mmCIF file of C-alpha atoms in Angstrom:
data_model
loop_
_atom_site.group_PDB
_atom_site.id
_atom_site.type_symbol
_atom_site.label_atom_id
_atom_site.label_comp_id
_atom_site.label_asym_id
_atom_site.label_seq_id
_atom_site.Cartn_x
_atom_site.Cartn_y
_atom_site.Cartn_z
ATOM 1 C CA UNK B 12 71.366 113.917 76.307
ATOM 2 C CA UNK B 13 67.687 113.478 77.127
ATOM 3 C CA UNK B 14 66.133 111.899 79.980
ATOM 4 C CA UNK B 15 64.828 108.775 79.226
ATOM 5 C CA UNK B 16 65.255 108.745 75.317
ATOM 6 C CA UNK B 17 67.480 106.083 75.050
ATOM 7 C CA UNK B 18 65.950 103.657 77.610
ATOM 8 C CA UNK B 19 63.746 102.035 75.055
ATOM 9 C CA UNK B 20 65.750 100.236 71.613
ATOM 10 C CA UNK B 21 64.841 102.174 68.746
ATOM 11 C CA UNK B 22 62.195 100.120 66.765
ATOM 12 C CA UNK B 23 63.843 98.793 63.217
ATOM 13 C CA UNK B 24 62.962 101.822 60.987
ATOM 14 C CA UNK B 25 62.555 104.141 63.072
ATOM 15 C CA UNK B 26 63.918 107.414 63.604
ATOM 16 C CA UNK B 27 63.918 108.752 67.288
ATOM 17 C CA UNK B 28 62.190 111.691 67.977
ATOM 18 C CA UNK B 29 62.426 113.636 71.371
ATOM 19 C CA UNK B 30 59.649 115.806 72.098
ATOM 20 C CA UNK B 31 60.034 118.812 74.646
ATOM 21 C CA UNK B 32 57.080 120.433 76.131
ATOM 22 C CA UNK B 33 56.300 123.828 77.593
ATOM 23 C CA UNK B 34 52.739 125.721 78.354
ATOM 24 C CA UNK B 35 52.128 129.021 79.389
ATOM 25 C CA UNK B 36 48.611 130.777 81.282
ATOM 26 C CA UNK B 37 47.231 127.682 82.166
ATOM 27 C CA UNK B 38 43.476 128.517 83.888
ATOM 28 C CA UNK B 39 43.688 127.889 87.983
ATOM 29 C CA UNK B 40 41.518 125.202 89.516
ATOM 30 C CA UNK B 41 39.600 127.279 91.399
ATOM 31 C CA UNK B 42 39.927 130.930 92.865
ATOM 32 C CA UNK B 43 43.592 131.383 94.148
ATOM 33 C CA UNK B 44 44.595 127.959 93.422
ATOM 34 C CA UNK B 45 47.028 127.244 90.931
ATOM 35 C CA UNK B 46 47.129 124.142 88.652
ATOM 36 C CA UNK B 47 49.574 121.094 89.711
ATOM 37 C CA UNK B 48 50.147 120.100 85.573
ATOM 38 C CA UNK B 49 51.138 117.045 84.303
ATOM 39 C CA UNK B 50 51.102 116.230 80.143
ATOM 40 C CA UNK B 51 50.219 113.061 79.115
ATOM 41 C CA UNK B 52 50.704 112.255 75.497
ATOM 42 C CA UNK B 53 48.590 109.538 73.687
ATOM 43 C CA UNK B 54 49.058 107.883 70.397
ATOM 44 C CA UNK B 55 45.984 106.840 67.888
ATOM 45 C CA UNK B 56 46.709 102.757 67.164
ATOM 46 C CA UNK B 57 44.038 101.146 65.125
ATOM 47 C CA UNK B 58 41.136 103.053 66.504
ATOM 48 C CA UNK B 59 42.295 103.531 69.920
ATOM 49 C CA UNK B 60 44.216 106.482 71.857
ATOM 50 C CA UNK B 61 47.050 104.657 73.373
ATOM 51 C CA UNK B 62 49.591 106.731 76.358
ATOM 52 C CA UNK B 63 52.859 106.690 74.813
ATOM 53 C CA UNK B 64 54.367 109.242 78.024
ATOM 54 C CA UNK B 65 53.506 111.384 80.809
ATOM 55 C CA UNK B 66 55.625 114.607 82.625
ATOM 56 C CA UNK B 67 56.372 114.865 85.660
ATOM 57 C CA UNK B 68 53.990 116.803 87.889
ATOM 58 C CA UNK B 69 54.895 120.849 88.390
ATOM 59 C CA UNK B 70 53.023 122.043 91.601
ATOM 60 C CA UNK B 71 51.719 125.207 90.930
ATOM 61 C CA UNK B 72 52.666 126.642 87.718
ATOM 62 C CA UNK B 73 50.610 128.216 85.027
ATOM 63 C CA UNK B 74 53.387 127.941 82.696
ATOM 64 C CA UNK B 75 55.129 125.172 83.066
ATOM 65 C CA UNK B 76 58.354 123.800 80.989
ATOM 66 C CA UNK B 77 58.047 119.953 81.489
ATOM 67 C CA UNK B 78 61.408 118.299 82.161
ATOM 68 C CA UNK B 79 60.583 115.335 80.653
ATOM 69 C CA UNK B 80 61.495 114.049 77.150
ATOM 70 C CA UNK B 81 59.272 112.156 75.265
ATOM 71 C CA UNK B 82 61.192 109.824 73.109
ATOM 72 C CA UNK B 83 58.782 108.226 70.633
ATOM 73 C CA UNK B 84 59.212 106.572 66.654
ATOM 74 C CA UNK B 85 59.507 108.404 64.176
ATOM 75 C CA UNK B 86 57.811 106.354 61.039
ATOM 76 C CA UNK B 87 58.124 107.806 57.712
ATOM 77 C CA UNK B 88 55.374 105.395 56.313
ATOM 78 C CA UNK B 89 52.924 105.544 58.462
ATOM 79 C CA UNK B 90 50.124 108.253 59.569
ATOM 80 C CA UNK B 91 51.040 109.052 63.311
ATOM 81 C CA UNK B 92 48.378 111.442 64.916
ATOM 82 C CA UNK B 93 49.245 112.237 68.965
ATOM 83 C CA UNK B 94 47.021 113.236 71.226
ATOM 84 C CA UNK B 95 48.589 116.017 73.964
ATOM 85 C CA UNK B 96 46.731 116.380 77.130
ATOM 86 C CA UNK B 97 47.107 118.414 79.820
ATOM 87 C CA UNK B 98 45.587 117.152 83.768
ATOM 88 C CA UNK B 99 46.317 118.907 87.690
ATOM 89 C CA UNK B 100 47.349 116.478 89.636
ATOM 90 C CA UNK B 101 45.588 117.176 93.128
ATOM 91 C CA UNK B 102 47.533 116.955 96.064
ATOM 92 C CA UNK B 103 46.302 114.156 98.697
ATOM 93 C CA UNK B 104 46.954 115.800 102.292
ATOM 94 C CA UNK B 105 47.006 113.287 105.051
ATOM 95 C CA UNK B 106 46.626 114.240 108.807
ATOM 96 C CA UNK B 107 49.467 114.155 110.729
ATOM 97 C CA UNK B 108 49.108 111.256 113.298
ATOM 98 C CA UNK B 109 51.823 111.581 116.455
ATOM 99 C CA UNK B 110 53.237 107.972 118.351
ATOM 100 C CA UNK B 111 49.896 108.798 120.905
ATOM 101 C CA UNK B 112 47.222 108.665 118.145
ATOM 102 C CA UNK B 113 46.582 112.401 119.000
ATOM 103 C CA UNK B 114 46.273 113.874 115.802
ATOM 104 C CA UNK B 115 47.897 117.581 114.680
ATOM 105 C CA UNK B 116 45.568 120.768 113.016
ATOM 106 C CA UNK B 117 47.091 123.308 110.909
ATOM 107 C CA UNK B 118 50.803 120.858 111.183
ATOM 108 C CA UNK B 119 53.749 121.758 108.968
ATOM 109 C CA UNK B 120 56.888 119.035 108.522
ATOM 110 C CA UNK B 121 59.838 120.747 108.553
ATOM 111 C CA UNK B 122 63.803 120.841 107.144
ATOM 112 C CA UNK B 123 65.833 120.647 109.955
ATOM 113 C CA UNK B 124 69.243 120.163 108.532
ATOM 114 C CA UNK B 125 68.537 122.876 106.068
ATOM 115 C CA UNK B 126 71.074 121.172 103.686
ATOM 116 C CA UNK B 127 70.385 121.997 99.861
ATOM 117 C CA UNK B 128 68.388 119.633 97.247
ATOM 118 C CA UNK B 129 70.496 120.724 94.525
ATOM 119 C CA UNK B 130 69.444 119.997 91.222
ATOM 120 C CA UNK B 131 70.778 120.971 87.919
ATOM 121 C CA UNK B 132 68.991 122.673 84.419
ATOM 122 C CA UNK B 133 70.926 122.899 81.199
ATOM 123 C CA UNK B 134 69.488 124.886 78.421
ATOM 124 C CA UNK B 135 70.307 125.262 74.792
ATOM 125 C CA UNK B 136 70.966 128.842 73.336
ATOM 126 C CA UNK B 137 69.023 129.292 70.283
ATOM 127 C CA UNK B 138 70.069 131.438 67.286
ATOM 128 C CA UNK B 139 67.352 133.823 68.210
ATOM 129 C CA UNK B 140 68.550 133.664 71.915
ATOM 130 C CA UNK B 141 65.818 132.107 73.380
ATOM 131 C CA UNK B 142 66.055 129.207 76.061
ATOM 132 C CA UNK B 143 64.740 126.005 75.750
ATOM 133 C CA UNK B 144 65.246 123.565 78.425
ATOM 134 C CA UNK B 145 67.201 120.145 77.378
ATOM 135 C CA UNK B 146 67.757 118.234 80.611
ATOM 136 C CA UNK B 147 66.982 118.405 84.431
ATOM 137 C CA UNK B 148 69.070 116.457 86.840
ATOM 138 C CA UNK B 149 67.745 114.288 89.816
ATOM 139 C CA UNK B 150 67.668 116.128 93.256
ATOM 140 C CA UNK B 151 71.257 114.988 93.949
ATOM 141 C CA UNK B 152 72.098 123.931 90.756
ATOM 142 C CA UNK B 153 68.857 125.345 92.247
ATOM 143 C CA UNK B 154 67.823 124.034 96.276
ATOM 144 C CA UNK B 155 65.190 121.966 95.163
ATOM 145 C CA UNK B 156 61.616 122.158 97.302
ATOM 146 C CA UNK B 157 58.487 119.473 97.096
ATOM 147 C CA UNK B 158 56.105 122.955 96.914
ATOM 148 C CA UNK B 159 57.710 123.757 93.323
ATOM 149 C CA UNK B 160 59.469 126.861 95.148
ATOM 150 C CA UNK B 161 63.151 126.136 94.573
ATOM 151 C CA UNK B 162 65.745 128.101 95.794
ATOM 152 C CA UNK B 163 67.972 129.330 93.544
ATOM 153 C CA UNK B 164 71.183 128.625 93.716
ATOM 154 C CA UNK B 165 73.659 129.315 90.805
ATOM 155 C CA UNK B 166 74.330 129.182 86.914
ATOM 156 C CA UNK B 167 76.966 129.037 84.458
ATOM 157 C CA UNK B 168 76.680 129.338 80.823
ATOM 158 C CA UNK B 169 79.075 127.320 78.568
ATOM 159 C CA UNK B 170 79.653 126.047 74.406
ATOM 160 C CA UNK B 171 79.278 122.885 73.102
ATOM 161 C CA UNK B 172 83.367 123.009 72.239
ATOM 162 C CA UNK B 173 84.067 124.124 75.786
ATOM 163 C CA UNK B 174 82.667 120.744 77.152
ATOM 164 C CA UNK B 175 84.320 118.580 73.983
ATOM 165 C CA UNK B 176 87.501 118.954 76.162
ATOM 166 C CA UNK B 177 85.917 116.182 78.182
ATOM 167 C CA UNK B 178 86.162 113.935 75.483
ATOM 168 C CA UNK B 179 89.624 113.516 76.467
ATOM 169 C CA UNK B 180 89.764 112.698 79.558
ATOM 170 C CA UNK B 181 90.192 115.457 81.167
ATOM 171 C CA UNK B 182 87.615 117.302 83.679
ATOM 172 C CA UNK B 183 86.443 120.491 82.602
ATOM 173 C CA UNK B 184 84.797 122.603 85.335
ATOM 174 C CA UNK B 185 82.976 125.745 85.774
ATOM 175 C CA UNK B 186 82.571 127.971 88.841
ATOM 176 C CA UNK B 187 78.285 128.145 89.946
ATOM 177 C CA UNK B 188 78.073 131.749 89.573
ATOM 178 C CA UNK B 189 74.957 133.006 91.874
ATOM 179 C CA UNK B 190 74.593 136.787 90.299
ATOM 180 C CA UNK B 191 72.637 137.966 93.147
ATOM 181 C CA UNK B 192 74.679 137.329 95.383
ATOM 182 C CA UNK B 193 77.991 138.440 93.094
ATOM 183 C CA UNK B 194 76.764 141.976 93.680
ATOM 184 C CA UNK B 195 76.072 142.145 96.627
ATOM 185 C CA UNK B 196 79.378 140.491 98.415
ATOM 186 C CA UNK B 197 82.425 141.753 98.238
ATOM 187 C CA UNK B 198 84.350 138.546 98.467
ATOM 188 C CA UNK B 199 81.706 136.208 97.088
ATOM 189 C CA UNK B 200 83.646 134.147 94.707
ATOM 190 C CA UNK B 201 81.287 130.983 93.635
ATOM 191 C CA UNK B 202 78.293 128.821 94.853
ATOM 192 C CA UNK B 203 80.575 125.885 94.361
ATOM 193 C CA UNK B 204 81.286 124.309 91.035
ATOM 194 C CA UNK B 205 80.158 122.366 88.438
ATOM 195 C CA UNK B 206 82.207 119.257 86.586
ATOM 196 C CA UNK B 207 81.982 117.753 83.755
ATOM 197 C CA UNK B 208 83.475 114.549 83.391
ATOM 198 C CA UNK B 209 82.674 112.866 80.622
ATOM 199 C CA UNK B 210 81.547 113.827 77.005
ATOM 200 C CA UNK B 211 80.960 112.072 73.952
ATOM 201 C CA UNK B 212 80.132 113.524 70.729
ATOM 202 C CA UNK B 213 78.045 110.591 67.742
ATOM 203 C CA UNK B 214 77.106 112.354 64.856
ATOM 204 C CA UNK B 215 74.540 110.161 62.741
ATOM 205 C CA UNK B 216 71.776 111.331 60.634
ATOM 206 C CA UNK B 217 68.896 109.746 60.302
ATOM 207 C CA UNK B 218 65.939 110.081 57.926
ATOM 208 C CA UNK B 219 64.187 112.533 59.725
ATOM 209 C CA UNK B 220 67.224 114.532 59.920
ATOM 210 C CA UNK B 221 67.192 114.867 56.652
ATOM 211 C CA UNK B 222 64.090 115.377 56.119
ATOM 212 C CA UNK B 223 64.876 118.598 58.486
ATOM 213 C CA UNK B 224 66.776 119.893 56.709
ATOM 214 C CA UNK B 225 64.359 120.610 54.086
ATOM 215 C CA UNK B 226 64.516 117.219 52.315
ATOM 216 C CA UNK B 227 61.687 117.055 49.922
ATOM 217 C CA UNK B 228 60.177 113.372 48.691
ATOM 218 C CA UNK B 229 59.071 113.865 44.658
ATOM 219 C CA UNK B 230 56.573 111.652 44.814
ATOM 220 C CA UNK B 231 55.382 110.353 40.949
ATOM 221 C CA UNK B 232 52.517 107.809 39.919
ATOM 222 C CA UNK B 233 52.476 105.656 37.223
ATOM 223 C CA UNK B 234 49.236 103.224 36.465
ATOM 224 C CA UNK B 235 48.905 100.124 34.507
ATOM 225 C CA UNK B 236 46.211 100.402 31.501
ATOM 226 C CA UNK B 237 46.488 97.617 30.087
ATOM 227 C CA UNK B 238 43.765 95.338 28.782
ATOM 228 C CA UNK B 239 44.719 92.740 31.262
ATOM 229 C CA UNK B 240 42.990 94.774 33.651
ATOM 230 C CA UNK B 241 39.779 93.917 32.346
ATOM 231 C CA UNK B 242 36.681 96.426 30.795
ATOM 232 C CA UNK B 243 36.398 99.118 33.175
ATOM 233 C CA UNK B 244 32.920 99.179 32.162
ATOM 234 C CA UNK B 245 32.077 95.520 33.548
ATOM 235 C CA UNK B 246 32.433 95.118 37.787
ATOM 236 C CA UNK B 247 35.112 92.242 37.739
ATOM 237 C CA UNK B 248 37.604 95.075 36.300
ATOM 238 C CA UNK B 249 40.230 96.242 38.131
ATOM 239 C CA UNK B 250 39.408 99.743 36.878
ATOM 240 C CA UNK B 251 36.072 99.716 37.930
ATOM 241 C CA UNK B 252 34.955 102.591 39.472
ATOM 242 C CA UNK B 253 32.446 101.176 41.939
ATOM 243 C CA UNK B 254 30.339 104.318 43.581
ATOM 244 C CA UNK B 255 29.918 102.298 46.790
ATOM 245 C CA UNK B 256 33.830 101.188 47.381
ATOM 246 C CA UNK B 257 37.363 101.945 45.493
ATOM 247 C CA UNK B 258 39.175 99.894 43.559
ATOM 248 C CA UNK B 259 42.404 98.646 44.058
ATOM 249 C CA UNK B 260 44.806 101.303 41.725
ATOM 250 C CA UNK B 261 42.370 103.991 43.898
ATOM 251 C CA UNK B 262 42.746 102.453 47.891
ATOM 252 C CA UNK B 263 46.903 101.887 46.825
ATOM 253 C CA UNK B 264 46.907 105.900 45.487
ATOM 254 C CA UNK B 265 45.248 106.676 48.403
ATOM 255 C CA UNK B 266 47.458 104.796 50.753
ATOM 256 C CA UNK B 267 50.028 105.537 50.211
ATOM 257 C CA UNK B 268 50.054 109.588 48.331
ATOM 258 C CA UNK B 269 48.471 110.495 51.710
ATOM 259 C CA UNK B 270 51.629 110.169 53.023
ATOM 260 C CA UNK B 271 54.207 110.774 50.128
ATOM 261 C CA UNK B 272 52.492 114.088 50.201
ATOM 262 C CA UNK B 273 52.900 115.827 53.233
ATOM 263 C CA UNK B 274 56.585 115.691 52.651
ATOM 264 C CA UNK B 275 56.184 117.473 49.464
ATOM 265 C CA UNK B 276 55.751 121.412 49.793
ATOM 266 C CA UNK B 277 53.689 122.098 46.421
ATOM 267 C CA UNK B 278 51.770 118.402 46.728
ATOM 268 C CA UNK B 279 52.001 118.407 43.493
ATOM 269 C CA UNK B 280 52.310 115.136 41.576
ATOM 270 C CA UNK B 281 52.952 113.865 38.070
ATOM 271 C CA UNK B 282 51.260 110.909 37.094
ATOM 272 C CA UNK B 283 51.259 109.023 33.836
ATOM 273 C CA UNK B 284 49.780 105.983 32.429
ATOM 274 C CA UNK B 285 51.194 102.805 30.368
ATOM 275 C CA UNK B 286 49.690 100.241 28.221
ATOM 276 C CA UNK B 287 46.595 101.831 26.657
ATOM 277 C CA UNK B 288 45.612 103.414 23.464
ATOM 278 C CA UNK B 289 45.147 107.272 23.895
ATOM 279 C CA UNK B 290 43.502 109.842 21.633
ATOM 280 C CA UNK B 291 43.423 111.531 19.783
ATOM 281 C CA UNK B 292 44.869 109.072 17.648
ATOM 282 C CA UNK B 293 44.388 106.406 19.953
ATOM 283 C CA UNK B 294 48.132 104.750 19.754
ATOM 284 C CA UNK B 295 49.582 102.357 21.943
ATOM 285 C CA UNK B 296 51.245 104.898 24.474
ATOM 286 C CA UNK B 297 53.730 103.522 27.761
ATOM 287 C CA UNK B 298 54.249 106.970 29.139
ATOM 288 C CA UNK B 299 51.636 109.525 28.243
ATOM 289 C CA UNK B 300 49.938 111.891 31.051
ATOM 290 C CA UNK B 301 46.838 111.087 32.817
ATOM 291 C CA UNK B 302 45.391 114.527 32.757
ATOM 292 C CA UNK B 303 46.317 114.671 28.842
ATOM 293 C CA UNK B 304 48.281 117.702 29.364
ATOM 294 C CA UNK B 305 51.910 116.399 28.615
ATOM 295 C CA UNK B 306 53.782 119.778 29.205
ATOM 296 C CA UNK B 307 52.417 119.430 32.919
ATOM 297 C CA UNK B 308 51.274 116.321 34.156
ATOM 298 C CA UNK B 309 51.233 117.419 37.248
ATOM 299 C CA UNK B 310 48.045 117.007 39.208
ATOM 300 C CA UNK B 311 46.960 118.802 42.674
ATOM 301 C CA UNK B 312 47.676 116.693 45.752
ATOM 302 C CA UNK B 313 46.550 113.634 45.614
ATOM 303 C CA UNK B 314 43.152 113.992 45.220
ATOM 304 C CA UNK B 315 43.683 115.391 42.071
ATOM 305 C CA UNK B 316 45.545 112.371 40.764
ATOM 306 C CA UNK B 317 42.413 110.567 41.957
ATOM 307 C CA UNK B 318 40.295 112.658 40.007
ATOM 308 C CA UNK B 319 42.044 112.938 36.917
ATOM 309 C CA UNK B 320 42.232 109.287 36.669
ATOM 310 C CA UNK B 321 39.020 108.837 37.218
ATOM 311 C CA UNK B 322 38.490 111.096 34.242
ATOM 312 C CA UNK B 323 40.889 109.267 31.767
ATOM 313 C CA UNK B 324 39.535 105.808 32.222
ATOM 314 C CA UNK B 325 36.300 106.609 30.042
ATOM 315 C CA UNK B 326 38.929 108.347 26.940
ATOM 316 C CA UNK B 327 41.130 105.639 26.913
ATOM 317 C CA UNK B 328 41.228 102.094 25.184
ATOM 318 C CA UNK B 329 42.911 99.541 27.787
ATOM 319 C CA UNK B 330 45.501 97.928 25.533
ATOM 320 C CA UNK B 331 49.059 96.535 25.887
ATOM 321 C CA UNK B 332 51.648 95.341 26.682
ATOM 322 C CA UNK B 333 53.279 96.198 30.171
ATOM 323 C CA UNK B 334 55.842 98.125 29.844
ATOM 324 C CA UNK B 335 57.469 99.951 32.483
ATOM 325 C CA UNK B 336 60.646 100.849 30.723
ATOM 326 C CA UNK B 337 59.621 104.432 28.795
ATOM 327 C CA UNK B 338 58.135 105.307 32.451
ATOM 328 C CA UNK B 339 61.753 104.677 34.507
ATOM 329 C CA UNK B 340 63.215 106.489 32.147
ATOM 330 C CA UNK B 341 61.612 109.859 32.619
ATOM 331 C CA UNK B 342 62.819 111.778 35.426
ATOM 332 C CA UNK B 343 61.603 111.467 38.737
ATOM 333 C CA UNK B 344 62.327 110.404 42.796
ATOM 334 C CA UNK B 345 59.522 108.138 43.970
ATOM 335 C CA UNK B 346 58.083 106.646 41.149
ATOM 336 C CA UNK B 347 55.009 104.331 42.462
ATOM 337 C CA UNK B 348 53.912 101.992 39.517
ATOM 338 C CA UNK B 349 50.656 100.395 39.812
ATOM 339 C CA UNK B 350 50.017 97.525 37.422
ATOM 340 C CA UNK B 351 48.109 93.971 37.635
ATOM 341 C CA UNK B 352 50.873 91.433 36.437
ATOM 342 C CA UNK B 353 53.985 90.476 34.908
ATOM 343 C CA UNK B 354 56.119 93.294 33.229
ATOM 344 C CA UNK B 355 56.451 92.837 30.174
ATOM 345 C CA UNK B 356 59.955 94.434 29.041
ATOM 346 C CA UNK B 357 62.006 93.031 32.561
ATOM 347 C CA UNK B 358 65.424 93.256 31.004
ATOM 348 C CA UNK B 359 64.920 97.309 29.854
ATOM 349 C CA UNK B 360 62.931 98.217 33.106
ATOM 350 C CA UNK B 361 66.478 97.057 35.264
ATOM 351 C CA UNK B 362 68.452 98.705 32.598
ATOM 352 C CA UNK B 363 66.580 102.220 32.737
ATOM 353 C CA UNK B 364 67.083 101.734 36.915
ATOM 354 C CA UNK B 365 70.590 101.129 36.413
ATOM 355 C CA UNK B 366 70.830 104.322 34.105
ATOM 356 C CA UNK B 367 68.037 106.175 35.616
ATOM 357 C CA UNK B 368 70.661 107.005 39.079
ATOM 358 C CA UNK B 369 73.140 108.928 36.324
ATOM 359 C CA UNK B 370 75.280 105.623 36.643
ATOM 360 C CA UNK B 371 76.111 105.501 40.187
ATOM 361 C CA UNK B 372 73.776 102.438 40.615
ATOM 362 C CA UNK B 373 76.094 100.374 38.640
ATOM 363 C CA UNK B 374 79.291 98.633 38.917
ATOM 364 C CA UNK B 375 82.487 97.483 36.822
ATOM 365 C CA UNK B 376 80.375 94.345 36.816
ATOM 366 C CA UNK B 377 77.355 95.402 36.256
ATOM 367 C CA UNK B 378 75.689 95.150 39.208
ATOM 368 C CA UNK B 379 73.647 97.397 41.179
ATOM 369 C CA UNK B 380 75.497 98.724 44.564
ATOM 370 C CA UNK B 381 72.439 99.827 46.099
ATOM 371 C CA UNK B 382 68.042 98.431 46.423
ATOM 372 C CA UNK B 383 66.357 101.133 44.756
ATOM 373 C CA UNK B 384 63.468 98.809 44.007
ATOM 374 C CA UNK B 385 60.403 97.587 46.377
ATOM 375 C CA UNK B 386 57.655 95.165 44.647
ATOM 376 C CA UNK B 387 54.847 94.695 46.959
ATOM 377 C CA UNK B 388 51.889 92.411 46.313
ATOM 378 C CA UNK B 389 48.604 94.672 46.511
ATOM 379 C CA UNK B 390 46.609 91.599 46.471
ATOM 380 C CA UNK B 391 47.947 89.827 50.066
ATOM 381 C CA UNK B 392 46.926 93.227 51.536
ATOM 382 C CA UNK B 393 42.962 92.667 51.262
ATOM 383 C CA UNK B 394 42.319 91.924 54.593
ATOM 384 C CA UNK B 395 44.936 94.114 56.373
ATOM 385 C CA UNK B 396 44.646 97.239 58.375
ATOM 386 C CA UNK B 397 44.458 100.400 55.757
ATOM 387 C CA UNK B 398 47.981 101.431 56.665
ATOM 388 C CA UNK B 399 49.343 98.505 56.227
ATOM 389 C CA UNK B 400 50.311 99.196 52.495
ATOM 390 C CA UNK B 401 51.496 101.895 52.557
ATOM 391 C CA UNK B 402 53.974 100.826 55.583
ATOM 392 C CA UNK B 403 55.749 98.106 53.259
ATOM 393 C CA UNK B 404 55.373 100.194 50.476
ATOM 394 C CA UNK B 405 57.416 103.414 52.007
ATOM 395 C CA UNK B 406 59.180 101.061 54.288
ATOM 396 C CA UNK B 407 62.651 101.457 52.061
ATOM 397 C CA UNK B 408 62.377 104.955 51.123
ATOM 398 C CA UNK B 409 63.975 106.224 54.712
ATOM 399 C CA UNK B 410 66.659 104.072 53.982
ATOM 400 C CA UNK B 411 67.488 104.348 50.469
ATOM 401 C CA UNK B 412 67.642 108.121 51.404
ATOM 402 C CA UNK B 413 69.913 107.861 54.113
ATOM 403 C CA UNK B 414 72.397 105.828 51.904
ATOM 404 C CA UNK B 415 72.901 107.753 48.774
ATOM 405 C CA UNK B 416 73.429 110.687 50.939
ATOM 406 C CA UNK B 417 75.843 109.269 52.973
ATOM 407 C CA UNK B 418 77.543 107.830 49.936
ATOM 408 C CA UNK B 419 78.074 111.332 49.114
ATOM 409 C CA UNK B 420 79.228 112.045 52.063
ATOM 410 C CA UNK B 421 76.070 114.817 52.063
ATOM 411 C CA UNK B 422 75.138 116.069 55.408
ATOM 412 C CA UNK B 423 71.509 117.250 56.218
ATOM 413 C CA UNK B 424 70.269 120.695 55.685
ATOM 414 C CA UNK B 425 73.848 122.011 53.233
ATOM 415 C CA UNK B 426 72.017 121.142 49.594
ATOM 416 C CA UNK B 427 68.679 122.717 47.992
ATOM 417 C CA UNK B 428 67.441 119.426 48.729
ATOM 418 C CA UNK B 429 64.427 117.000 47.151
ATOM 419 C CA UNK B 430 64.507 113.183 46.274
ATOM 420 C CA UNK B 431 68.002 111.719 46.026
ATOM 421 C CA UNK B 432 68.487 110.451 42.101
ATOM 422 C CA UNK B 433 65.250 107.608 41.090
ATOM 423 C CA UNK B 434 64.244 105.286 43.893
#
């Protein structure tokens, strides 16, 4: 029902977000001259601010409620920064020139025909009984005035259930009531009729619906500490801590983690390592907490994961093999495994993936009914934009979430949502 919201197709993998904006107490441009505000929204892309939408101009409005709906594509896997700007559009006044060339001073143009130029505003009443403007029609029920001082014609209230009667092909009609006239005029009936000719309801849940319904993304990290990464003390090692530039593990942790942490309310993330000999006995472990606290492997924010990783490196001995099944067999929701090469226990890892979803992934033939694994070669992103890696790594998560809850018939907001079983 949003103006212009369906004018552009939704980008692949995105959810369509509709922004409705209002402002309060905008300052006057000059003494006793009210602003003519217009809202401009810009999106930061590759270091540049690009305009993605512009509202209508509301003349003389210090508390504007913009009818224009900004329809934007939302991507879970991207950091999307928006900038809102209010600009005041200056009126351009031209001299009125008569056919004989004479210029009239202090001239005005009058509507001699005095017919209405009506337009319709639709408001949604919230639980708190406040009213949000969701749609303003073109002037075809106010009487539109170019000065912004529209003449009130009338109103009516209805419910969505009542509007749905039009879905069966029947027209639904309401009296347009001007309450001032109703109080003053004895024989007043209405100021016309509002007729709804068609109403269609489509229920399509998106990933954003689940996020707005309370879904939390529980994010877990597993890091490869096998000897094939190279001696961490050598600058050729993938684990080398360079004070001037983060290594590939740190870049990936930052890129992906900074996106995921915005979807976790406590922002605490379990972080594990595998393939190393760890203190105090220096036996090989494939599922140790990198903060060395097995009872509480969580780290505070992604920065905490990074600090735990840096503290962990000098205390362990890189070894092998690259076994990931023990990590997958742990309880998790979204698991990011960072490894430098071939997985040594691939059959066991595949079984762990199938069994980790409480058997709901596996069919009678032993095949997975959902694809919940994403492989991304980090080396292909060395020269890419900083957000490109996270975008690729997390691109499948929205689809996986929607498919899981959809397969269970679970709508948004009906449960204490955490991420669905292992991804």
